[in-house]
PDB file of C-alpha atoms in Angstrom:
ATOM      1  CA  MET A 601     198.368 109.464  96.521  1.00  0.00           C
ATOM      2  CA  ARG A 602     200.215 106.880  94.469  1.00  0.00           C
ATOM      3  CA  THR A 603     201.683 108.179  91.258  1.00  0.00           C
ATOM      4  CA  ILE A 604     204.066 107.013  88.577  1.00  0.00           C
ATOM      5  CA  GLU A 605     206.189 109.714  86.990  1.00  0.00           C
ATOM      6  CA  ILE A 606     207.565 109.015  83.548  1.00  0.00           C
ATOM      7  CA  ILE A 607     210.098 111.400  82.061  1.00  0.00           C
ATOM      8  CA  VAL A 608     210.917 110.939  78.392  1.00  0.00           C
ATOM      9  CA  SER A 609     214.084 112.762  77.364  1.00  0.00           C
ATOM     10  CA  PRO A 610     214.520 114.466  73.971  1.00  0.00           C
ATOM     11  CA  LYS A 611     216.533 111.394  72.923  1.00  0.00           C
ATOM     12  CA  GLY A 612     213.660 109.051  73.740  1.00  0.00           C
ATOM     13  CA  GLU A 613     215.195 107.638  76.922  1.00  0.00           C
ATOM     14  CA  THR A 614     212.655 107.013  79.629  1.00  0.00           C
ATOM     15  CA  THR A 615     212.939 107.337  83.395  1.00  0.00           C
ATOM     16  CA  VAL A 616     210.195 105.856  85.537  1.00  0.00           C
ATOM     17  CA  GLN A 617     209.790 106.906  89.145  1.00  0.00           C
ATOM     18  CA  THR A 618     207.096 105.661  91.499  1.00  0.00           C
ATOM     19  CA  LYS A 619     205.883 107.623  94.478  1.00  0.00           C
ATOM     20  CA  GLY A 620     203.700 106.638  97.402  1.00  0.00           C
ATOM     21  CA  PHE A 621     204.089 102.885  97.004  1.00  0.00           C
ATOM     22  CA  ALA A 622     205.067 100.701  99.947  1.00  0.00           C
ATOM     23  CA  GLY A 623     207.873  98.186  99.602  1.00  0.00           C
ATOM     24  CA  SER A 624     208.128  96.118  96.489  1.00  0.00           C
ATOM     25  CA  SER A 625     204.654  97.015  95.220  1.00  0.00           C
ATOM     26  CA  CYS A 626     206.230  99.818  93.192  1.00  0.00           C
ATOM     27  CA  ARG A 627     207.955  97.282  90.972  1.00  0.00           C
ATOM     28  CA  GLU A 628     204.608  95.699  90.218  1.00  0.00           C
ATOM     29  CA  ALA A 629     202.990  99.091  89.640  1.00  0.00           C
ATOM     30  CA  SER A 630     205.537 100.241  87.079  1.00  0.00           C
ATOM     31  CA  LYS A 631     205.964  96.852  85.431  1.00  0.00           C
ATOM     32  CA  PHE A 632     203.440  97.594  82.673  1.00  0.00           C
ATOM     33  CA  ILE A 633     205.286 100.772  81.697  1.00  0.00           C
ATOM     34  CA  GLU A 634     208.627  98.979  81.591  1.00  0.00           C
ATOM     35  CA  GLN A 635     207.187  96.193  79.452  1.00  0.00           C
ATOM     36  CA  ALA A 636     205.671  98.705  77.066  1.00  0.00           C
ATOM     37  CA  LEU A 637     208.743 100.906  76.667  1.00  0.00           C
ATOM     38  CA  GLY A 638     211.639  98.482  76.522  1.00  0.00           C
ATOM     39  CA  GLN A 639     214.331  96.858  78.573  1.00  0.00           C
ATOM     40  CA  ARG A 640     215.419  98.210  81.922  1.00  0.00           C
ATOM     41  CA  THR A 641     218.982  99.447  81.908  1.00  0.00           C
ATOM     42  CA  GLY A 642     219.275 100.528  85.516  1.00  0.00           C
ATOM     43  CA  GLU A 643     217.493 100.702  88.833  1.00  0.00           C
ATOM     44  CA  ARG A 644     218.015 102.876  91.902  1.00  0.00           C
ATOM     45  CA  LEU A 645     216.264 102.130  95.175  1.00  0.00           C
ATOM     46  CA  THR A 646     215.814 104.755  97.845  1.00  0.00           C
ATOM     47  CA  ALA A 647     216.010 104.332 101.611  1.00  0.00           C
ATOM     48  CA  GLU A 648     212.243 104.279 101.717  1.00  0.00           C
ATOM     49  CA  PHE A 649     212.210 101.064  99.760  1.00  0.00           C
ATOM     50  CA  HIS A 650     213.994  99.245 102.580  1.00  0.00           C
ATOM     51  CA  GLN A 651     211.741 100.860 105.172  1.00  0.00           C
ATOM     52  CA  GLN A 652     208.776  99.382 103.353  1.00  0.00           C
ATOM     53  CA  ALA A 653     207.310 102.839 103.014  1.00  0.00           C
ATOM     54  CA  VAL A 654     208.151 104.505  99.770  1.00  0.00           C
ATOM     55  CA  GLN A 655     210.109 103.123  96.915  1.00  0.00           C
ATOM     56  CA  GLN A 656     211.637 104.796  93.985  1.00  0.00           C
ATOM     57  CA  GLN A 657     212.489 102.917  90.973  1.00  0.00           C
ATOM     58  CA  VAL A 658     214.413 104.192  88.066  1.00  0.00           C
ATOM     59  CA  SER A 659     214.543 102.527  84.755  1.00  0.00           C
ATOM     60  CA  GLN A 660     215.907 103.626  81.509  1.00  0.00           C
ATOM     61  CA  GLN A 661     215.061 102.617  78.047  1.00  0.00           C
ATOM     62  CA  GLY A 662     217.637 102.899  75.338  1.00  0.00           C
ATOM     63  CA  ASN A 663     217.132 103.016  71.609  1.00  0.00           C
TER      64      ASN A 663
ATOM     65  CA  MET B 664     146.094 108.227  64.661  1.00  0.00           C
ATOM     66  CA  ILE B 665     148.568 111.109  64.838  1.00  0.00           C
ATOM     67  CA  ALA B 666     151.747 109.121  65.395  1.00  0.00           C
ATOM     68  CA  PRO B 667     151.832 107.225  62.075  1.00  0.00           C
ATOM     69  CA  ALA B 668     151.107 110.438  60.195  1.00  0.00           C
ATOM     70  CA  LYS B 669     154.090 112.171  61.836  1.00  0.00           C
ATOM     71  CA  SER B 670     156.297 109.175  61.221  1.00  0.00           C
ATOM     72  CA  ARG B 671     155.378 109.112  57.540  1.00  0.00           C
ATOM     73  CA  ARG B 672     156.055 112.825  57.278  1.00  0.00           C
ATOM     74  CA  ARG B 673     159.460 112.390  58.919  1.00  0.00           C
ATOM     75  CA  LYS B 674     160.337 109.516  56.600  1.00  0.00           C
ATOM     76  CA  SER B 675     159.225 111.542  53.627  1.00  0.00           C
ATOM     77  CA  ARG B 676     161.406 114.463  54.758  1.00  0.00           C
ATOM     78  CA  SER B 677     164.422 112.191  55.282  1.00  0.00           C
ATOM     79  CA  ARG B 678     163.938 110.696  51.844  1.00  0.00           C
ATOM     80  CA  GLN B 679     163.691 114.160  50.337  1.00  0.00           C
ATOM     81  CA  ILE B 680     166.957 115.233  52.015  1.00  0.00           C
ATOM     82  CA  ALA B 681     168.717 112.092  50.815  1.00  0.00           C
ATOM     83  CA  GLU B 682     167.420 112.509  47.270  1.00  0.00           C
ATOM     84  CA  GLN B 683     168.611 116.104  47.139  1.00  0.00           C
ATOM     85  CA  PHE B 684     172.058 114.993  48.232  1.00  0.00           C
ATOM     86  CA  LEU B 685     172.069 112.157  45.702  1.00  0.00           C
ATOM     87  CA  ALA B 686     171.280 114.690  43.000  1.00  0.00           C
ATOM     88  CA  MET B 687     174.434 116.619  43.923  1.00  0.00           C
ATOM     89  CA  LEU B 688     176.551 113.488  44.195  1.00  0.00           C
ATOM     90  CA  PRO B 689     177.742 113.158  40.568  1.00  0.00           C
ATOM     91  CA  LEU B 690     179.131 116.708  40.590  1.00  0.00           C
ATOM     92  CA  ILE B 691     180.798 116.162  43.985  1.00  0.00           C
ATOM     93  CA  ARG B 692     182.369 112.917  42.763  1.00  0.00           C
ATOM     94  CA  GLU B 693     183.549 114.576  39.561  1.00  0.00           C
ATOM     95  CA  GLN B 694     185.273 117.385  41.454  1.00  0.00           C
ATOM     96  CA  ALA B 695     186.881 114.926  43.868  1.00  0.00           C
ATOM     97  CA  ARG B 696     188.052 112.724  40.996  1.00  0.00           C
ATOM     98  CA  HIS B 697     189.590 115.749  39.312  1.00  0.00           C
ATOM     99  CA  ALA B 698     191.239 116.935  42.539  1.00  0.00           C
ATOM    100  CA  PHE B 699     192.836 113.542  43.201  1.00  0.00           C
ATOM    101  CA  ARG B 700     193.532 112.584  39.574  1.00  0.00           C
ATOM    102  CA  GLY B 701     197.256 112.205  40.328  1.00  0.00           C
ATOM    103  CA  GLU B 702     196.725 109.548  43.004  1.00  0.00           C
ATOM    104  CA  ARG B 703     196.923 105.796  42.486  1.00  0.00           C
ATOM    105  CA  PRO B 704     193.497 104.281  41.567  1.00  0.00           C
ATOM    106  CA  GLU B 705     192.894 102.598  44.938  1.00  0.00           C
ATOM    107  CA  ARG B 706     194.015 105.628  46.867  1.00  0.00           C
ATOM    108  CA  ARG B 707     191.922 107.894  44.632  1.00  0.00           C
ATOM    109  CA  GLU B 708     188.771 105.859  45.300  1.00  0.00           C
ATOM    110  CA  GLU B 709     189.420 106.082  49.044  1.00  0.00           C
ATOM    111  CA  LEU B 710     189.839 109.847  48.873  1.00  0.00           C
ATOM    112  CA  ILE B 711     186.722 110.280  46.744  1.00  0.00           C
ATOM    113  CA  ALA B 712     184.719 108.241  49.266  1.00  0.00           C
ATOM    114  CA  GLU B 713     186.166 110.422  52.026  1.00  0.00           C
ATOM    115  CA  VAL B 714     185.069 113.580  50.184  1.00  0.00           C
ATOM    116  CA  VAL B 715     181.543 112.180  49.717  1.00  0.00           C
ATOM    117  CA  ALA B 716     181.308 111.320  53.421  1.00  0.00           C
ATOM    118  CA  ASN B 717     182.598 114.762  54.361  1.00  0.00           C
ATOM    119  CA  CYS B 718     180.057 116.443  52.039  1.00  0.00           C
ATOM    120  CA  TRP B 719     177.230 114.413  53.551  1.00  0.00           C
ATOM    121  CA  MET B 720     178.221 115.468  57.073  1.00  0.00           C
ATOM    122  CA  SER B 721     178.402 119.135  56.043  1.00  0.00           C
ATOM    123  CA  TYR B 722     175.108 118.824  54.163  1.00  0.00           C
ATOM    124  CA  VAL B 723     173.277 117.383  57.176  1.00  0.00           C
ATOM    125  CA  ARG B 724     174.741 120.057  59.461  1.00  0.00           C
ATOM    126  CA  LEU B 725     173.554 122.813  57.115  1.00  0.00           C
ATOM    127  CA  ILE B 726     170.079 121.259  56.871  1.00  0.00           C
ATOM    128  CA  ASP B 727     169.910 121.091  60.681  1.00  0.00           C
ATOM    129  CA  ARG B 728     170.749 124.798  60.809  1.00  0.00           C
ATOM    130  CA  GLY B 729     167.994 125.613  58.336  1.00  0.00           C
ATOM    131  CA  LEU B 730     170.440 126.715  55.638  1.00  0.00           C
ATOM    132  CA  HIS B 731     168.979 124.579  52.904  1.00  0.00           C
ATOM    133  CA  ASP B 732     168.901 127.462  50.434  1.00  0.00           C
ATOM    134  CA  VAL B 733     172.657 128.043  50.504  1.00  0.00           C
ATOM    135  CA  ILE B 734     173.718 124.450  49.828  1.00  0.00           C
ATOM    136  CA  TYR B 735     175.512 123.982  46.511  1.00  0.00           C
ATOM    137  CA  PRO B 736     177.622 121.007  45.450  1.00  0.00           C
ATOM    138  CA  THR B 737     180.733 122.918  44.405  1.00  0.00           C
ATOM    139  CA  PRO B 738     181.423 124.714  47.722  1.00  0.00           C
ATOM    140  CA  LEU B 739     180.611 121.513  49.593  1.00  0.00           C
ATOM    141  CA  ALA B 740     183.047 119.535  47.453  1.00  0.00           C
ATOM    142  CA  ARG B 741     185.806 122.157  47.632  1.00  0.00           C
ATOM    143  CA  PHE B 742     185.609 122.332  51.413  1.00  0.00           C
ATOM    144  CA  ALA B 743     185.629 118.536  51.686  1.00  0.00           C
ATOM    145  CA  ILE B 744     188.583 118.248  49.294  1.00  0.00           C
ATOM    146  CA  ARG B 745     190.598 120.745  51.346  1.00  0.00           C
ATOM    147  CA  GLN B 746     189.866 118.863  54.563  1.00  0.00           C
ATOM    148  CA  THR B 747     190.714 115.527  52.975  1.00  0.00           C
ATOM    149  CA  ARG B 748     193.992 116.879  51.600  1.00  0.00           C
ATOM    150  CA  ASP B 749     194.806 118.114  55.078  1.00  0.00           C
ATOM    151  CA  GLY B 750     194.455 114.576  56.398  1.00  0.00           C
ATOM    152  CA  ARG B 751     191.220 115.157  58.281  1.00  0.00           C
ATOM    153  CA  ARG B 752     188.916 112.174  58.218  1.00  0.00           C
ATOM    154  CA  VAL B 753     185.226 111.805  58.951  1.00  0.00           C
ATOM    155  CA  GLY B 754     184.637 109.908  62.173  1.00  0.00           C
ATOM    156  CA  SER B 755     188.176 110.062  63.498  1.00  0.00           C
ATOM    157  CA  LYS B 756     190.003 112.663  65.554  1.00  0.00           C
ATOM    158  CA  SER B 757     192.965 114.556  64.120  1.00  0.00           C
ATOM    159  CA  ASN B 758     195.673 113.520  66.574  1.00  0.00           C
ATOM    160  CA  ILE B 759     198.966 115.189  65.666  1.00  0.00           C
ATOM    161  CA  LYS B 760     200.869 112.840  68.013  1.00  0.00           C
ATOM    162  CA  ASP B 761     199.540 109.636  66.510  1.00  0.00           C
ATOM    163  CA  VAL B 762     202.240 108.409  64.146  1.00  0.00           C
ATOM    164  CA  GLY B 763     199.683 106.286  62.314  1.00  0.00           C
ATOM    165  CA  SER B 764     197.433 109.267  61.631  1.00  0.00           C
ATOM    166  CA  GLU B 765     197.644 110.753  58.147  1.00  0.00           C
ATOM    167  CA  TYR B 766     197.005 114.164  59.697  1.00  0.00           C
ATOM    168  CA  ALA B 767     200.054 113.807  61.978  1.00  0.00           C
ATOM    169  CA  GLN B 768     202.187 112.521  59.105  1.00  0.00           C
ATOM    170  CA  ARG B 769     201.264 115.515  56.968  1.00  0.00           C
ATOM    171  CA  ARG B 770     201.802 118.053  59.741  1.00  0.00           C
ATOM    172  CA  GLN B 771     205.036 116.541  61.056  1.00  0.00           C
ATOM    173  CA  GLY B 772     206.436 115.760  57.622  1.00  0.00           C
ATOM    174  CA  PHE B 773     206.965 112.000  57.779  1.00  0.00           C
ATOM    175  CA  THR B 774     205.320 108.914  56.364  1.00  0.00           C
ATOM    176  CA  VAL B 775     204.825 105.428  57.760  1.00  0.00           C
ATOM    177  CA  GLU B 776     204.918 102.529  55.331  1.00  0.00           C
ATOM    178  CA  THR B 777     204.930  98.821  55.913  1.00  0.00           C
ATOM    179  CA  LEU B 778     207.632  96.760  54.280  1.00  0.00           C
ATOM    180  CA  ASP B 779     206.592  93.223  55.089  1.00  0.00           C
ATOM    181  CA  CYS B 780     203.425  93.236  52.978  1.00  0.00           C
ATOM    182  CA  LEU B 781     205.335  93.424  49.738  1.00  0.00           C
ATOM    183  CA  ASP B 782     206.289  90.509  47.560  1.00  0.00           C
ATOM    184  CA  GLN B 783     209.781  89.550  48.640  1.00  0.00           C
ATOM    185  CA  GLU B 784     210.319  87.364  45.579  1.00  0.00           C
ATOM    186  CA  THR B 785     210.087  90.326  43.240  1.00  0.00           C
ATOM    187  CA  GLY B 786     212.177  92.454  45.567  1.00  0.00           C
ATOM    188  CA  GLU B 787     210.035  95.479  44.821  1.00  0.00           C
ATOM    189  CA  TRP B 788     210.944  97.322  47.992  1.00  0.00           C
ATOM    190  CA  ARG B 789     214.598  96.493  47.577  1.00  0.00           C
ATOM    191  CA  GLU B 790     214.632  98.193  44.198  1.00  0.00           C
ATOM    192  CA  ILE B 791     212.673 101.191  45.453  1.00  0.00           C
ATOM    193  CA  LEU B 792     215.146 101.687  48.275  1.00  0.00           C
ATOM    194  CA  ILE B 793     218.201 101.249  46.112  1.00  0.00           C
ATOM    195  CA  GLU B 794     217.078 103.281  43.109  1.00  0.00           C
ATOM    196  CA  ASP B 795     218.071 106.621  44.517  1.00  0.00           C
ATOM    197  CA  ARG B 796     219.831 108.874  42.033  1.00  0.00           C
ATOM    198  CA  HIS B 797     221.537 110.761  44.853  1.00  0.00           C
ATOM    199  CA  ALA B 798     223.420 107.637  45.899  1.00  0.00           C
ATOM    200  CA  GLY B 799     226.788 106.763  44.413  1.00  0.00           C
ATOM    201  CA  PRO B 800     227.892 103.234  43.457  1.00  0.00           C
ATOM    202  CA  ALA B 801     229.486 102.574  46.858  1.00  0.00           C
ATOM    203  CA  GLU B 802     226.399 103.713  48.720  1.00  0.00           C
ATOM    204  CA  THR B 803     224.158 101.627  46.487  1.00  0.00           C
ATOM    205  CA  ALA B 804     226.322  98.558  47.060  1.00  0.00           C
ATOM    206  CA  ALA B 805     226.189  99.097  50.814  1.00  0.00           C
ATOM    207  CA  ALA B 806     222.440  99.555  50.661  1.00  0.00           C
ATOM    208  CA  ARG B 807     222.024  96.290  48.734  1.00  0.00           C
ATOM    209  CA  ILE B 808     223.776  94.461  51.575  1.00  0.00           C
ATOM    210  CA  ASP B 809     221.930  96.196  54.388  1.00  0.00           C
ATOM    211  CA  VAL B 810     218.471  96.538  52.987  1.00  0.00           C
ATOM    212  CA  GLY B 811     217.781  92.807  52.865  1.00  0.00           C
ATOM    213  CA  ASP B 812     217.668  92.795  56.644  1.00  0.00           C
ATOM    214  CA  TRP B 813     215.138  95.585  56.708  1.00  0.00           C
ATOM    215  CA  PHE B 814     212.174  93.916  55.079  1.00  0.00           C
ATOM    216  CA  ALA B 815     210.491  92.416  58.129  1.00  0.00           C
ATOM    217  CA  GLY B 816     209.485  95.594  59.904  1.00  0.00           C
ATOM    218  CA  LEU B 817     207.635  98.872  59.863  1.00  0.00           C
ATOM    219  CA  GLY B 818     209.332 101.545  57.769  1.00  0.00           C
ATOM    220  CA  VAL B 819     209.269 105.099  59.081  1.00  0.00           C
ATOM    221  CA  GLN B 820     210.287 107.833  56.674  1.00  0.00           C
ATOM    222  CA  LEU B 821     211.655 110.656  58.829  1.00  0.00           C
ATOM    223  CA  PRO B 822     211.896 114.245  57.532  1.00  0.00           C
ATOM    224  CA  LYS B 823     214.804 114.690  55.091  1.00  0.00           C
ATOM    225  CA  TRP B 824     216.138 111.188  55.751  1.00  0.00           C
ATOM    226  CA  ARG B 825     217.374 109.452  52.652  1.00  0.00           C
ATOM    227  CA  TYR B 826     216.340 105.966  53.778  1.00  0.00           C
ATOM    228  CA  PRO B 827     213.543 104.900  56.109  1.00  0.00           C
ATOM    229  CA  ALA B 828     214.282 103.725  59.630  1.00  0.00           C
ATOM    230  CA  VAL B 829     212.802 100.263  60.101  1.00  0.00           C
ATOM    231  CA  CYS B 830     211.236  99.178  63.371  1.00  0.00           C
ATOM    232  CA  GLN B 831     211.484  95.454  64.123  1.00  0.00           C
ATOM    233  CA  LEU B 832     208.116  94.960  65.752  1.00  0.00           C
ATOM    234  CA  ASP B 833     208.977  91.661  67.424  1.00  0.00           C
ATOM    235  CA  THR B 834     212.193  92.823  69.112  1.00  0.00           C
ATOM    236  CA  GLY B 835     211.684  96.601  69.403  1.00  0.00           C
ATOM    237  CA  GLU B 836     214.966  97.198  67.587  1.00  0.00           C
ATOM    238  CA  ILE B 837     215.248 100.079  65.127  1.00  0.00           C
ATOM    239  CA  ARG B 838     217.502  99.676  62.091  1.00  0.00           C
ATOM    240  CA  PHE B 839     218.677 102.756  60.309  1.00  0.00           C
ATOM    241  CA  ASP B 840     221.640 104.145  58.436  1.00  0.00           C
ATOM    242  CA  ASN B 841     221.955 107.927  58.408  1.00  0.00           C
ATOM    243  CA  PHE B 842     225.663 107.925  57.523  1.00  0.00           C
ATOM    244  CA  ASN B 843     226.676 109.867  60.634  1.00  0.00           C
ATOM    245  CA  GLY B 844     224.103 112.544  59.950  1.00  0.00           C
ATOM    246  CA  ARG B 845     224.853 112.970  56.233  1.00  0.00           C
ATOM    247  CA  TRP B 846     221.752 111.000  55.209  1.00  0.00           C
ATOM    248  CA  GLY B 847     219.490 112.342  57.941  1.00  0.00           C
ATOM    249  CA  GLU B 848     219.676 114.262  61.183  1.00  0.00           C
ATOM    250  CA  GLN B 849     219.652 112.196  64.359  1.00  0.00           C
ATOM    251  CA  GLN B 850     217.325 114.661  66.088  1.00  0.00           C
ATOM    252  CA  HIS B 851     214.419 113.567  63.878  1.00  0.00           C
ATOM    253  CA  LEU B 852     214.796 109.970  65.019  1.00  0.00           C
ATOM    254  CA  ASP B 853     215.165 111.089  68.640  1.00  0.00           C
ATOM    255  CA  ARG B 854     212.006 113.153  68.340  1.00  0.00           C
ATOM    256  CA  PHE B 855     210.157 110.201  66.862  1.00  0.00           C
ATOM    257  CA  LEU B 856     211.312 107.943  69.723  1.00  0.00           C
ATOM    258  CA  GLN B 857     210.234 110.514  72.281  1.00  0.00           C
ATOM    259  CA  MET B 858     206.795 110.862  70.714  1.00  0.00           C
ATOM    260  CA  TYR B 859     206.408 107.101  70.542  1.00  0.00           C
ATOM    261  CA  ALA B 860     207.388 106.579  74.189  1.00  0.00           C
ATOM    262  CA  VAL B 861     205.005 109.291  75.395  1.00  0.00           C
ATOM    263  CA  GLU B 862     202.038 108.016  73.411  1.00  0.00           C
ATOM    264  CA  LYS B 863     202.711 104.375  74.268  1.00  0.00           C
ATOM    265  CA  ALA B 864     202.940 105.169  77.994  1.00  0.00           C
ATOM    266  CA  LYS B 865     199.700 107.162  77.860  1.00  0.00           C
ATOM    267  CA  ILE B 866     197.888 104.390  76.014  1.00  0.00           C
ATOM    268  CA  GLU B 867     199.056 101.756  78.504  1.00  0.00           C
ATOM    269  CA  ALA B 868     198.135 103.927  81.503  1.00  0.00           C
ATOM    270  CA  ARG B 869     194.657 104.627  80.166  1.00  0.00           C
ATOM    271  CA  ARG B 870     194.175 100.981  79.293  1.00  0.00           C
ATOM    272  CA  ARG B 871     194.587 100.218  82.990  1.00  0.00           C
ATOM    273  CA  GLY B 872     192.035 102.890  83.895  1.00  0.00           C
ATOM    274  CA  ASN B 873     194.595 105.382  85.218  1.00  0.00           C
ATOM    275  CA  THR B 874     194.472 109.085  84.510  1.00  0.00           C
ATOM    276  CA  CYS B 875     197.531 110.647  82.956  1.00  0.00           C
ATOM    277  CA  THR B 876     198.759 114.240  82.678  1.00  0.00           C
ATOM    278  CA  GLU B 877     201.476 115.499  80.359  1.00  0.00           C
ATOM    279  CA  GLN B 878     203.924 118.335  81.006  1.00  0.00           C
ATOM    280  CA  GLN B 879     206.640 119.770  78.796  1.00  0.00           C
ATOM    281  CA  LEU B 880     209.871 120.408  80.712  1.00  0.00           C
ATOM    282  CA  ALA B 881     212.402 123.176  80.047  1.00  0.00           C
ATOM    283  CA  ASP B 882     215.110 120.784  78.827  1.00  0.00           C
ATOM    284  CA  GLY B 883     212.826 119.361  76.139  1.00  0.00           C
ATOM    285  CA  SER B 884     211.824 116.315  78.160  1.00  0.00           C
ATOM    286  CA  ILE B 885     208.187 115.373  78.551  1.00  0.00           C
ATOM    287  CA  LYS B 886     206.893 114.392  81.981  1.00  0.00           C
ATOM    288  CA  LEU B 887     203.901 112.122  82.348  1.00  0.00           C
ATOM    289  CA  THR B 888     202.238 111.737  85.728  1.00  0.00           C
ATOM    290  CA  VAL B 889     200.097 108.642  86.034  1.00  0.00           C
ATOM    291  CA  ASN B 890     197.663 108.670  88.910  1.00  0.00           C
ATOM    292  CA  ALA B 891     197.658 105.096  90.157  1.00  0.00           C
ATOM    293  CA  GLY B 892     194.929 105.914  92.695  1.00  0.00           C
ATOM    294  CA  GLY B 893     194.642 105.212  96.423  1.00  0.00           C
ATOM    295  CA  ALA B 894     197.108 105.693  99.251  1.00  0.00           C
ATOM    296  CA  ALA B 895     199.919 103.343 100.105  1.00  0.00           C
TER     297      ALA B 895
END
């Protein structure tokens, strides 16, 4: 199952995490959320990203 | 020829129902006009129309339930006026998380007003923002400098904030001056940003045909899980 988890903090900062996506497709999958919520301030890739299996992407939106 | 006879009877019944409602209409309008007499003329006409629509919906529901004998204009109007005052509108859902909804604004204690539709030559908004009797001369002078930059945007009046925060719709930037918390608590703006982000993410996910679930976390964060479908 491919899911996108979005956590919005009490200060309005947003963290986007994709699960179940292979390789770089996660970036494409979460692109619409990033465009809607603001500029990306950081990104963290997991080992799965490089194994072309699962990728995690973290983005933050500031004020 | 049974069908035309039935059709005529149905039309006659519909006309009778409409005529009975029209007979009550002047009294309903009068009560609504009295209830909203303090509103601006345009706003008052909108609210009166809302009350009439609400009364019609209630009237039809009562007729459908066979309660024709208990329908009176005054209770209908009073109920409609209460619902209208509460921000409930005929034909639209009462979404407490929709910042554009009057219902949400009333319940959450904020208002949303546009600034860019006003005449900038007359400076009407500038004067409204500056004419605050709580502000001293220094604050007023500072506001005169800052407020000029605020016109092109969407003003959001947060609870107990002295001045509205202004959202620049083209850049996503929010301009505000809460004087380090003295003119408004930061938590209200944070809460507004959180609500906006959650609703915007849900709208975008649903627009793409994805299902979305919402979960409140212990630290006050809100977690949205978007089901993007399929396996990797």
